[in-house]
Short mmCIF file of C-alpha atoms and ligand atoms in Angstrom, two decimals:
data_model
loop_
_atom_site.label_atom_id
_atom_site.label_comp_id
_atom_site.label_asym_id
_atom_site.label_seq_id
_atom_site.Cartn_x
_atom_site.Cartn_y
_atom_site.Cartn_z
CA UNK A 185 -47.38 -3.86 4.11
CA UNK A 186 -47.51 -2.14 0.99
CA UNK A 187 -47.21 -4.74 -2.10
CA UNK A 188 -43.91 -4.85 -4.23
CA UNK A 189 -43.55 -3.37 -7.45
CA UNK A 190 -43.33 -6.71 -9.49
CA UNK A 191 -40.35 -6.87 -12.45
CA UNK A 192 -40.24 -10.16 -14.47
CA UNK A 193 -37.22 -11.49 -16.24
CA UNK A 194 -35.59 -14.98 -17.05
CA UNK A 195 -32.14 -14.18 -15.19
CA UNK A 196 -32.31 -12.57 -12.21
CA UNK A 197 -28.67 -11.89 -11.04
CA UNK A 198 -27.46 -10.92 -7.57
CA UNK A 199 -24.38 -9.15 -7.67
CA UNK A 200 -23.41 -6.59 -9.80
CA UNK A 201 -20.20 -6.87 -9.91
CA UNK A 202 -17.99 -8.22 -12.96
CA UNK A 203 -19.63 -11.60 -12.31
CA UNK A 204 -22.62 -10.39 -12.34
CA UNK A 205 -22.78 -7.65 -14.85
CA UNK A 206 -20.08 -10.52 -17.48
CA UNK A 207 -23.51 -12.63 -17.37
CA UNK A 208 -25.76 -10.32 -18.01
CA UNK A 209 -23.69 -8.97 -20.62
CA UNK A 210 -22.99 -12.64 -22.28
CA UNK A 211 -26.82 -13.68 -22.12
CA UNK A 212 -27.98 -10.00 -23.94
CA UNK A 213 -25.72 -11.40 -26.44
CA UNK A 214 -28.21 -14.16 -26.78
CA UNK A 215 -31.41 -12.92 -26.31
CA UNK A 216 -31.76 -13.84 -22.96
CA UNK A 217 -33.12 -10.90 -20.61
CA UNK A 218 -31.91 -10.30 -16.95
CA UNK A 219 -32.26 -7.97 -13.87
CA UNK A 220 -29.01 -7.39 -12.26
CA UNK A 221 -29.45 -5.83 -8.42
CA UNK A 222 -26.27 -5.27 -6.17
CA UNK A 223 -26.54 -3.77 -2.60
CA UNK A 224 -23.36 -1.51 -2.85
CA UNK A 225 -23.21 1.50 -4.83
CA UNK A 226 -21.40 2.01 -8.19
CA UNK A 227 -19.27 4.52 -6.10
CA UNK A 228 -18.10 1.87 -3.82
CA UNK A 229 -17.36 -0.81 -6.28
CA UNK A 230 -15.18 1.48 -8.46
CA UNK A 231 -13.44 2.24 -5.18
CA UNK A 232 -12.30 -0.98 -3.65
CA UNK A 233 -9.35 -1.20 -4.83
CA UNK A 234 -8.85 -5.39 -6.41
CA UNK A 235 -5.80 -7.10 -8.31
CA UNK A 236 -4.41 -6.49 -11.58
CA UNK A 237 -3.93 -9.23 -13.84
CA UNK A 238 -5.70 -10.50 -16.78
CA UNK A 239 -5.51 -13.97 -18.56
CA UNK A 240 -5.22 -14.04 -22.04
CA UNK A 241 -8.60 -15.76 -22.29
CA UNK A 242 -10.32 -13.12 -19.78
CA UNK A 243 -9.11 -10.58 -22.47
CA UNK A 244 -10.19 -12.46 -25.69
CA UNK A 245 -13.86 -12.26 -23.72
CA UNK A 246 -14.16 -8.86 -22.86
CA UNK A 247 -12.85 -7.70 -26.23
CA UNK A 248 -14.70 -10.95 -28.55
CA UNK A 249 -18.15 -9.99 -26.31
CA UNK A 250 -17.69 -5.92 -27.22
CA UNK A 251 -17.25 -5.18 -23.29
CA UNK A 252 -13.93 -3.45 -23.61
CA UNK A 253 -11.43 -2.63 -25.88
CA UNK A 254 -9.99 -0.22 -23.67
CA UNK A 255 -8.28 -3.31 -22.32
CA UNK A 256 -5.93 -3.40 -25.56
CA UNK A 257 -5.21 0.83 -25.14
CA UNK A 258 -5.43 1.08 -21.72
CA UNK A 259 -3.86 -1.90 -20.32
CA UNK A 260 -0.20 -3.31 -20.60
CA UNK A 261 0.27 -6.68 -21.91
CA UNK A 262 3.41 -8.63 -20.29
CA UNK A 263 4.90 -11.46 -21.78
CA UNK A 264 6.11 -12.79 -18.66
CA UNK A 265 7.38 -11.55 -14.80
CA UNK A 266 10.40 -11.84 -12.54
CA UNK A 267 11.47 -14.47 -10.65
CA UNK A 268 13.31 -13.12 -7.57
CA UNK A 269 14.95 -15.15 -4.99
CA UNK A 270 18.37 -16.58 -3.55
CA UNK A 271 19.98 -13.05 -4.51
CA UNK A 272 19.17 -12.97 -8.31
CA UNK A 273 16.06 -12.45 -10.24
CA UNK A 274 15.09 -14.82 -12.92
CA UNK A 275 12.68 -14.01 -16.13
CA UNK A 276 10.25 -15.89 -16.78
CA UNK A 277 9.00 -15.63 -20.52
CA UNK A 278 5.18 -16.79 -20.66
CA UNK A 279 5.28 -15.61 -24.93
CA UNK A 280 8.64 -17.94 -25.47
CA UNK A 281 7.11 -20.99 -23.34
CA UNK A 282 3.50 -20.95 -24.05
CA UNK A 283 2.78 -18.37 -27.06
CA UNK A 284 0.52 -16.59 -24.54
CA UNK A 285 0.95 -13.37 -22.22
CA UNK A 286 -1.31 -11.62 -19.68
CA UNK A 287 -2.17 -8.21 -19.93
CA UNK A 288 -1.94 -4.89 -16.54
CA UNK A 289 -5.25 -4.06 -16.08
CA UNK A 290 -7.39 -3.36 -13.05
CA UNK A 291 -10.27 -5.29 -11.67
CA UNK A 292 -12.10 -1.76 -11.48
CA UNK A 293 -11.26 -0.97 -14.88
CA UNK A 294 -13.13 -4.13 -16.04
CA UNK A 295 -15.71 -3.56 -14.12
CA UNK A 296 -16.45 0.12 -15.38
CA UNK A 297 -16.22 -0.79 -18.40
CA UNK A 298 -18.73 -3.55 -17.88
CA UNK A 299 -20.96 -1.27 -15.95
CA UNK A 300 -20.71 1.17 -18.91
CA UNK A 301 -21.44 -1.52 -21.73
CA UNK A 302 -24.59 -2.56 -19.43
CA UNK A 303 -25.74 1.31 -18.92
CA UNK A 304 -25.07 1.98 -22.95
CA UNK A 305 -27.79 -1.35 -23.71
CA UNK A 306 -30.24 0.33 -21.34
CA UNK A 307 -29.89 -2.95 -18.94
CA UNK A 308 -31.59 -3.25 -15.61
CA UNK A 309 -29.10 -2.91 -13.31
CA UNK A 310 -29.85 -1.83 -9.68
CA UNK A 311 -27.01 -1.00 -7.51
CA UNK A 312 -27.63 0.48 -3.66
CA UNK A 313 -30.29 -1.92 -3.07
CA UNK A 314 -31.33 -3.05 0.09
CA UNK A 315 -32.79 -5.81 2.42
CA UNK A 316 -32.09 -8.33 -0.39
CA UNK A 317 -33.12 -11.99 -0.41
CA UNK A 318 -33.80 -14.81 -2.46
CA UNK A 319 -37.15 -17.03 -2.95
CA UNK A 320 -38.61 -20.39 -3.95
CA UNK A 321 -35.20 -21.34 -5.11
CA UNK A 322 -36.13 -25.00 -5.62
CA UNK A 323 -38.94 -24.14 -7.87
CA UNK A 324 -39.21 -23.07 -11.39
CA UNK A 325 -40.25 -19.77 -10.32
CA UNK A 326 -37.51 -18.29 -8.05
CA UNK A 327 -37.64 -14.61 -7.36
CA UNK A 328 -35.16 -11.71 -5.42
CA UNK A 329 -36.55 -9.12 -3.42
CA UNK A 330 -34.94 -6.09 -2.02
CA UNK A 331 -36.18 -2.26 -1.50
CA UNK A 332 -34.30 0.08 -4.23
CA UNK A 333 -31.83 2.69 -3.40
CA UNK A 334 -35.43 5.04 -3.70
CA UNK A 335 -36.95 3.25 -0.60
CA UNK A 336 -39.27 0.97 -2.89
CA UNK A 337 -40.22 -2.27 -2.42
CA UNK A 338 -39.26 -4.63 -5.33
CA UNK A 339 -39.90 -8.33 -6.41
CA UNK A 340 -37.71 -9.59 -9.25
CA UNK A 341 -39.46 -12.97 -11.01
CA UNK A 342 -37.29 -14.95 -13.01
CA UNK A 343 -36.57 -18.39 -13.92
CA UNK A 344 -33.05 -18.64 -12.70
CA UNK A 345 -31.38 -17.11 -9.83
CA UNK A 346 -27.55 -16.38 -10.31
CA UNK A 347 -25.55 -16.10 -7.20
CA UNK A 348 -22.67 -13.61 -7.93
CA UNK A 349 -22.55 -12.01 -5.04
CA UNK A 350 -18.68 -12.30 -3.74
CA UNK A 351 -17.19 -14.24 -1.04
CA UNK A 352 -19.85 -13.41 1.62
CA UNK A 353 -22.16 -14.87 -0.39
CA UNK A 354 -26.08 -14.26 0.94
CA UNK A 355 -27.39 -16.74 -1.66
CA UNK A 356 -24.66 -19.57 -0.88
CA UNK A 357 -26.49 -19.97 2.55
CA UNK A 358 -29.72 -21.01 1.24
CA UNK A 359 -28.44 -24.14 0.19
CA UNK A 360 -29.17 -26.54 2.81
CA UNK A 361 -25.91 -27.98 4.35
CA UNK A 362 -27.29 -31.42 3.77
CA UNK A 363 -27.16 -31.00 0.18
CA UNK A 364 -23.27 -28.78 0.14
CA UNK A 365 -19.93 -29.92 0.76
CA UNK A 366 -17.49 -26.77 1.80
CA UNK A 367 -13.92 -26.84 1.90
CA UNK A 368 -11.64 -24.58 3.62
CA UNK A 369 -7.95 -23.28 4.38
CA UNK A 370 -6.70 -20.47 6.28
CA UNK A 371 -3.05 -19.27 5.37
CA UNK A 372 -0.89 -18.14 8.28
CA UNK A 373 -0.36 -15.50 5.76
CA UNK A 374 -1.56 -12.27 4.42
CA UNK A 375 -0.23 -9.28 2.42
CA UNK A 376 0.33 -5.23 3.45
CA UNK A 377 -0.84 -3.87 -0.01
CA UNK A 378 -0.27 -0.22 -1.22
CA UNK A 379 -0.61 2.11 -4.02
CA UNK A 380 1.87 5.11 -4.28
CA UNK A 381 2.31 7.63 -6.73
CA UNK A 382 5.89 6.40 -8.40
CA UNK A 383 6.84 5.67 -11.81
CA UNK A 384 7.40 1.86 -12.34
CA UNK A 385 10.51 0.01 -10.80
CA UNK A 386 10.53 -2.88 -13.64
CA UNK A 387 8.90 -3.26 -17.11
CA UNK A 388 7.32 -6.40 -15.33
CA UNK A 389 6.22 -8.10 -12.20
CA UNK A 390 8.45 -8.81 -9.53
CA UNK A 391 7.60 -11.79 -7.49
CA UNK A 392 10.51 -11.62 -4.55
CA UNK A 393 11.13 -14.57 -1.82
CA UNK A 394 13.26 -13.84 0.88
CA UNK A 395 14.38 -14.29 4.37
CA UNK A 396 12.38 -11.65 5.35
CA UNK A 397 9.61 -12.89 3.79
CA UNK A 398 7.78 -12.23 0.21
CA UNK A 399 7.24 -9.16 -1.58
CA UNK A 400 5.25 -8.17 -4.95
CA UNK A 401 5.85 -5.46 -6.76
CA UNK A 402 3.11 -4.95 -9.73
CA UNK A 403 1.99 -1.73 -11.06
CA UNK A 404 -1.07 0.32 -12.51
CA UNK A 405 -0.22 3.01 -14.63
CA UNK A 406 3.08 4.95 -15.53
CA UNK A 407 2.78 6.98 -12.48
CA UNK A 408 0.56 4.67 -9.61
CA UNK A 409 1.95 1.54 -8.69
CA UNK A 410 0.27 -1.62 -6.51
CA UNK A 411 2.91 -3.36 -4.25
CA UNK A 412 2.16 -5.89 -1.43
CA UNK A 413 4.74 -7.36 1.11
CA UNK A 414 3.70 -10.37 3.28
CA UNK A 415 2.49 -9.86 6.75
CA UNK A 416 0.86 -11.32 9.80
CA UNK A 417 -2.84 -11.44 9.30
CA UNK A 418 -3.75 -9.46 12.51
CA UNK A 419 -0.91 -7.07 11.24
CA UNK A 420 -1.60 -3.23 12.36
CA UNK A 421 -1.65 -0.49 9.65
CA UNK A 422 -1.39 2.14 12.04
CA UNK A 423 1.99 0.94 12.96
CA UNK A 424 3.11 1.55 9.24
CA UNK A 425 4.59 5.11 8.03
CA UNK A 426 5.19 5.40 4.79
CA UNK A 427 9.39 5.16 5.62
CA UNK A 428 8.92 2.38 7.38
CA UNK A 429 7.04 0.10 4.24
CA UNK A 430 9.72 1.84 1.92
CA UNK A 431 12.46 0.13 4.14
CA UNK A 432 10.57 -3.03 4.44
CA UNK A 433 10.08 -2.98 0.58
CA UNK A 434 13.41 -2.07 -0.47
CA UNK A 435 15.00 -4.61 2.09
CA UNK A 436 13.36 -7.38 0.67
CA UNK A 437 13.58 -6.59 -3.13
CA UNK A 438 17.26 -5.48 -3.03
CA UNK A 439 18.48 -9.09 -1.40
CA UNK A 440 17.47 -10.17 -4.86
CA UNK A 441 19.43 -7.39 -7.19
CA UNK A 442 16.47 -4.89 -7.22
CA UNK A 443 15.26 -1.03 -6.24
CA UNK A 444 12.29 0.68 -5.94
CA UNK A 445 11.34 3.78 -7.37
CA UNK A 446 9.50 5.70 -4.32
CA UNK A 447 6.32 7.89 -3.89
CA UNK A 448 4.00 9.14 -1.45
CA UNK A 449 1.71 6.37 -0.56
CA UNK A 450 -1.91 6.52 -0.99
CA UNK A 451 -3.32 3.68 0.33
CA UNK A 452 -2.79 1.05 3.16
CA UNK A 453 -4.76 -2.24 3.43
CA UNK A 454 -3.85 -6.04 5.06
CA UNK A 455 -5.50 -8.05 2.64
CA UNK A 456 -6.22 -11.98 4.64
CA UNK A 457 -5.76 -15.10 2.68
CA UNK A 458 -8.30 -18.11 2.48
CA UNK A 459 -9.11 -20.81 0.00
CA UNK A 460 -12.75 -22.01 -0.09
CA UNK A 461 -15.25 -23.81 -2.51
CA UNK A 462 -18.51 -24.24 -2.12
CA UNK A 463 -20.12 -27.34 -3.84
CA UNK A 464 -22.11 -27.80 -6.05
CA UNK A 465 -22.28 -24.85 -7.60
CA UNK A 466 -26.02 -25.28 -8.32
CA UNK A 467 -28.85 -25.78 -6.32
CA UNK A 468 -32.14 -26.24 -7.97
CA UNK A 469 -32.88 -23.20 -9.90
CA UNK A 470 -29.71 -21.05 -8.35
CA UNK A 471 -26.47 -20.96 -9.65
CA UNK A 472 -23.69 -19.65 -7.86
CA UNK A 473 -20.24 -18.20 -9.65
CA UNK A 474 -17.22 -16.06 -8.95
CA UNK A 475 -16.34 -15.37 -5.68
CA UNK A 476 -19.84 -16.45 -4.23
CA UNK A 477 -18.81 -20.18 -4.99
CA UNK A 478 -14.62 -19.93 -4.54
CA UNK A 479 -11.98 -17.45 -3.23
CA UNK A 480 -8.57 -18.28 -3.60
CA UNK A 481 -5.26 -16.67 -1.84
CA UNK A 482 -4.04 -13.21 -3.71
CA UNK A 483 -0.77 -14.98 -5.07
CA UNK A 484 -1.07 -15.50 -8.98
CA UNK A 485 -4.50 -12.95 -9.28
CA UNK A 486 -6.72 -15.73 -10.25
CA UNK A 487 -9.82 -14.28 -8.74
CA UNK A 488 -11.47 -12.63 -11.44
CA UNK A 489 -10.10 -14.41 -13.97
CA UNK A 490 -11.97 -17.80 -12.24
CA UNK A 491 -15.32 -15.47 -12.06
CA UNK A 492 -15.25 -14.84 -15.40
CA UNK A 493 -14.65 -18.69 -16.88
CA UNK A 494 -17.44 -19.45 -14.66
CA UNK A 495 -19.59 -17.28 -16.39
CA UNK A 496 -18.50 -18.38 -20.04
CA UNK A 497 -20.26 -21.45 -19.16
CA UNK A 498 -22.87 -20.45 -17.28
CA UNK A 499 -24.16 -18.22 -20.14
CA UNK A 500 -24.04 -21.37 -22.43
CA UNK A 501 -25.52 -23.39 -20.40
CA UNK A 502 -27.97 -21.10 -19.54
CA UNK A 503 -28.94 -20.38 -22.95
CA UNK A 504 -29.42 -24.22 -23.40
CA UNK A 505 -31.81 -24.71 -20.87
CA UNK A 506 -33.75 -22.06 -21.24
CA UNK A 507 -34.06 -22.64 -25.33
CA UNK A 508 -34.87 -26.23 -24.34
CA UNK A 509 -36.68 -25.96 -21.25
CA UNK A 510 -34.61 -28.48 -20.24
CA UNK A 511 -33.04 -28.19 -16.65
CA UNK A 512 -30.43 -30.92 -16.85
CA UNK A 513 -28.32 -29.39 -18.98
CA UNK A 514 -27.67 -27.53 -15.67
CA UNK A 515 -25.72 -30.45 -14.58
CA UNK A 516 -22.84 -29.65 -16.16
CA UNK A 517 -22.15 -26.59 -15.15
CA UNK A 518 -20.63 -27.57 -11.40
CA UNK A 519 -17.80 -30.32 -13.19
CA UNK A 520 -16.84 -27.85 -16.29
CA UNK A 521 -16.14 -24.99 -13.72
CA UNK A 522 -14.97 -27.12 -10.69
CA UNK A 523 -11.96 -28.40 -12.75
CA UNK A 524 -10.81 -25.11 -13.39
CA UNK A 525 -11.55 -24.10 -10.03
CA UNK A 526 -9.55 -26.87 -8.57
CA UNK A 527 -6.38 -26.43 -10.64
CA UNK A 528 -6.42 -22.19 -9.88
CA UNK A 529 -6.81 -23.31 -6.34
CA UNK A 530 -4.01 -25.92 -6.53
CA UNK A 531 -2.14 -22.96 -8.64
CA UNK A 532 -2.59 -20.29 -5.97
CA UNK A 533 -1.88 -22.52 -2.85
CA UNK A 534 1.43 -23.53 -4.81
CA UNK A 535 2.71 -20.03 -5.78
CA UNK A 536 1.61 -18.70 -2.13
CA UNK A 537 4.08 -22.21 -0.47
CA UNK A 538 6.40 -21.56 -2.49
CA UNK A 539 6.86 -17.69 -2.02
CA UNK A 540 6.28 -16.83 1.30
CA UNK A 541 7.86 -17.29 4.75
CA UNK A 542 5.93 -19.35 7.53
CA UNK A 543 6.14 -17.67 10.73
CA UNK A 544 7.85 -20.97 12.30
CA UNK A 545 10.40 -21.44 9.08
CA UNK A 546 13.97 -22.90 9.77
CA UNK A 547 16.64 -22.05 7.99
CA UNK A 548 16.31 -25.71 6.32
CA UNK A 549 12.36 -24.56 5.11
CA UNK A 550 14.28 -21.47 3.11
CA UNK A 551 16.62 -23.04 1.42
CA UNK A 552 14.48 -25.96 0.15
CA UNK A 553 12.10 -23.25 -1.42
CA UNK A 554 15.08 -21.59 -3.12
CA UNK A 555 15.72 -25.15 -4.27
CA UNK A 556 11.98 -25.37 -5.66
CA UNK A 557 12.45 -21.88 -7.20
CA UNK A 558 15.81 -23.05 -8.79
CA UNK A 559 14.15 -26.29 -10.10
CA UNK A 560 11.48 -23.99 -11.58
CA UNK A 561 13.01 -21.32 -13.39
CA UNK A 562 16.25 -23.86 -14.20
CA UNK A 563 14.18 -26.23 -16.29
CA UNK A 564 11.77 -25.52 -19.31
CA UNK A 565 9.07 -27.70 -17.90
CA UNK A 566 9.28 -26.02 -14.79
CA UNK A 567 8.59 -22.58 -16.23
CA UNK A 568 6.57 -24.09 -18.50
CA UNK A 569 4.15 -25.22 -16.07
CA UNK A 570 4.58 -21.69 -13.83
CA UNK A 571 3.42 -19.90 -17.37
CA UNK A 572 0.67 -21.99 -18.03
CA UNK A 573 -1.31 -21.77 -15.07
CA UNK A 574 -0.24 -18.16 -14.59
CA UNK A 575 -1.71 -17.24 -18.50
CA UNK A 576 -4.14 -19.55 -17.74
CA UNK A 577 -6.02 -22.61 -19.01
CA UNK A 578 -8.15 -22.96 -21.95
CA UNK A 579 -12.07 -22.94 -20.67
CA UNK A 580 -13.47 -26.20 -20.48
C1 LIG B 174 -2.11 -6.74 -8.49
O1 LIG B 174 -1.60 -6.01 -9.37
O2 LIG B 174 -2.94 -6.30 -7.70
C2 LIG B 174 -1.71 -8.17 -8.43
C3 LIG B 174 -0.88 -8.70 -9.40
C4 LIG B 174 -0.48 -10.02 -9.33
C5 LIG B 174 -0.89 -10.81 -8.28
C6 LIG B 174 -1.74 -10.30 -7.32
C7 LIG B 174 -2.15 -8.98 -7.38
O3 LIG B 174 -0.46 -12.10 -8.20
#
């Protein structure tokens, strides 16, 4: 066996996707050197097509930490979205309740733009590696190793090991299960998501309950728009045309006073629910974040925005212990991004009840969500509460 081509480092990060490339980005800013290695392409990143929304704090980083401020040109900021249901829509004004707003802009934009701010500070970044996996991770010298998109064989040394590498996590599984708690829940729900080449239906977001079950209308530039209608998880595309989603779109939007602009559609995709977390989020010298650690259901786009809090403090942590040489500073990490984790979970699971149909709803289930909708947008600490978690939390 021919000996790999050794590469040493203090951060060696799996996952190279905004995760992934946020860290290595945040601990550059510090001094701290890393090796980022992901085993898709760029190509394929830049083409899976991920949600849309960014919380104001998610913004503040990636234009405060020089990533982006494309964001600010590019992007759309909305001060709030619709509330559709019971056959009216509702506003609901996140700049009046809270003084904050969330800005239109695409997971793949942020990560571009990440990717580009990494390339630009000549960072190592591999992506199309292969045969990845992680060593010695209970030790203070861990190390990743994986064969280059070139066909060589490659040993990254480091003193940390960052898990960021999404929901099917490789690095997750080498914590033993003795020493991990996981918890789970499957939604008898998921969402028919397409883009389309239409000009937008509504300055905003529409967020639409009704008896035929939830739709979302959100958008991503003046002339391609995202919308997703709820659907049974084992849910055919094939059975689709595009005049069929049209009809199943406009049905459930105009119930609530609203109409779609149409377009030929371009893409077609069930997208399955689940809430998970993994904990701790640290296991001797690996640390787990974004997706690796948590997913949470679609409803409220708090996916990224939970990757990238979790690497706000893991960079500061990080740069602690390594300045220090002190590993227990460590400890905190798992509590500071737990609670935020916890509350976007309970966020997401609350939005998703509240919106969509169950498959075994009664007519008694419908109307006691239009009550819940009512008591939301009809009091200020309702939609108080809806804007805050929706802008999102301060990081802890
Ligand atoms: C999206 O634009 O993809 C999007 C927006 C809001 C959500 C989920 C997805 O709650």
């Amino acid at each position: 066996m021919t000996r790999p081509q050794i590469t040493t480092t203090q951060v060696g990060i799996v996952g190279g996707g905004p995760a992934g490339l946020m860290l290595s980005h945040l601990l550059a800013l510090q001094g701290i050197d890393s090796v980022v290695v992901d085993n898709r392409t760029r190509w394929d990143i830049e083409h899976t097509v991920r949600a849309g929304i960014l919380e104001r704090d998610s913004v503040r980083l990636l234009v405060d930490a020089g990533v982006s401020d494309r964001v600010l040109h590019e992007g759309d900021e909305h001060d709030g979205i619709e509330l559709a249901f019971g056959g009216a829509s509702h506003r609901v004004d996140f700049k009046e309740l809270t003084g904050a707003s969330v800005w239109l802009y695409p997971q793949t934009s942020v990560f571009m733009d990440l990717a580009d701010a990494r390339a630009a500070a000549g960072a190592d970044v591999r992506f199309g590696v292969t045969d990845s996996s992680v060593h010695d991770l209970t030790t203070d010298a861990p190390s990743i190793r994986f064969v280059d998109a070139d066909g060589t064989a490659q040993e990254v040394r480091c003193r940390y090991v960052i898990g960021a590498d999404g929901s099917r996590s490789m690095c997750r599984n080498e914590i033993p299960e003795t020493a991990r708690r996981q918890f789970f829940r499957e939604y008898p729900y998921a969402w028919f998501g397409i883009i389309c080449e239409a000009p937008k239906s509504a300055p905003e977001l529409i967020y639409s309950h009704s008896d035929r079950g939830f739709a979302l209308i959100s958008q991503r530039t003046e002339t391609i728009q995202r919308m997703y209608f709820q659907c049974d998880p084992e849910e055919d595309i094939d059975a689709w045309s595009d005049d069929r989603i049209w009809a199943e779109l406009q049905a459930r939007v105009a119930l609530n006073g609203h109409t779609l602009k149409q377009g030929p559609i371009t893409e077609k995709a069930v997208l399955r629910f689940r809430s998970f977390i993994n904990e701790p989020m640290r296991h001797g010298s690996l640390l787990l974040a974004g997706d690796a650690a948590h997913t949470v259901p679609p409803t409220g786009a708090k996916g990224l925005n939970l990757a990238l809090a979790d690497v706000r403090v893991l960079a500061e942590v990080l740069e602690r212990a390594l300045r220090t040489g002190d590993d227990e500073v460590l400890e905190e990490y798992t509590d500071r991004a737990l609670d935020r984790v916890w509350r976007s979970q309970h966020f997401s699971y609350w939005m998703t009840s509240m919106l969509h149909r169950h498959r075994d709803a009664t007519d008694f289930d419908i109307q006691r969500q239009v009550a819940e909708l009512r008591s939301v947008v009809g009091s200020r600490a309702g939609s108080t509460y809806l804007a805050e978690g929706y802008t999102g939390w301060p990081v802890g």
